[in-house]
Coordinates of C-alpha atoms in Angstrom, one line a residue:
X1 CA 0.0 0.0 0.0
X2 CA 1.0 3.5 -0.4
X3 CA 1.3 3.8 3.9
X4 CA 4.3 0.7 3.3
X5 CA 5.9 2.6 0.5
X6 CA 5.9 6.0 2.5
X7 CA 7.5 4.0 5.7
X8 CA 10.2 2.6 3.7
X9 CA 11.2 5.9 2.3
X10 CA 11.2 7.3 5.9
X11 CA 13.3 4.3 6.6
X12 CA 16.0 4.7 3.7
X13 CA 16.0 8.8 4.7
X14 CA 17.3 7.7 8.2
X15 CA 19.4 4.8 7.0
X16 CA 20.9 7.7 5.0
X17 CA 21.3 10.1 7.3
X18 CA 23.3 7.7 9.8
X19 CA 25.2 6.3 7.2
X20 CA 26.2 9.7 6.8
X21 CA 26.9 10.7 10.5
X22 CA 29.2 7.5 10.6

């Protein structure tokens, strides 16, 4: 559904953002 899709974007943002920070 969209609601999965729109979790698993917020998911890779964060993933992205520690990646980043590490």
């Amino acid at each position: 559904s969209r609601e999965r899709q729109t979790g698993m974007q917020m998911v890779q943002s964060v993933l992205e953002r520690i990646g980043e920070a590490k």
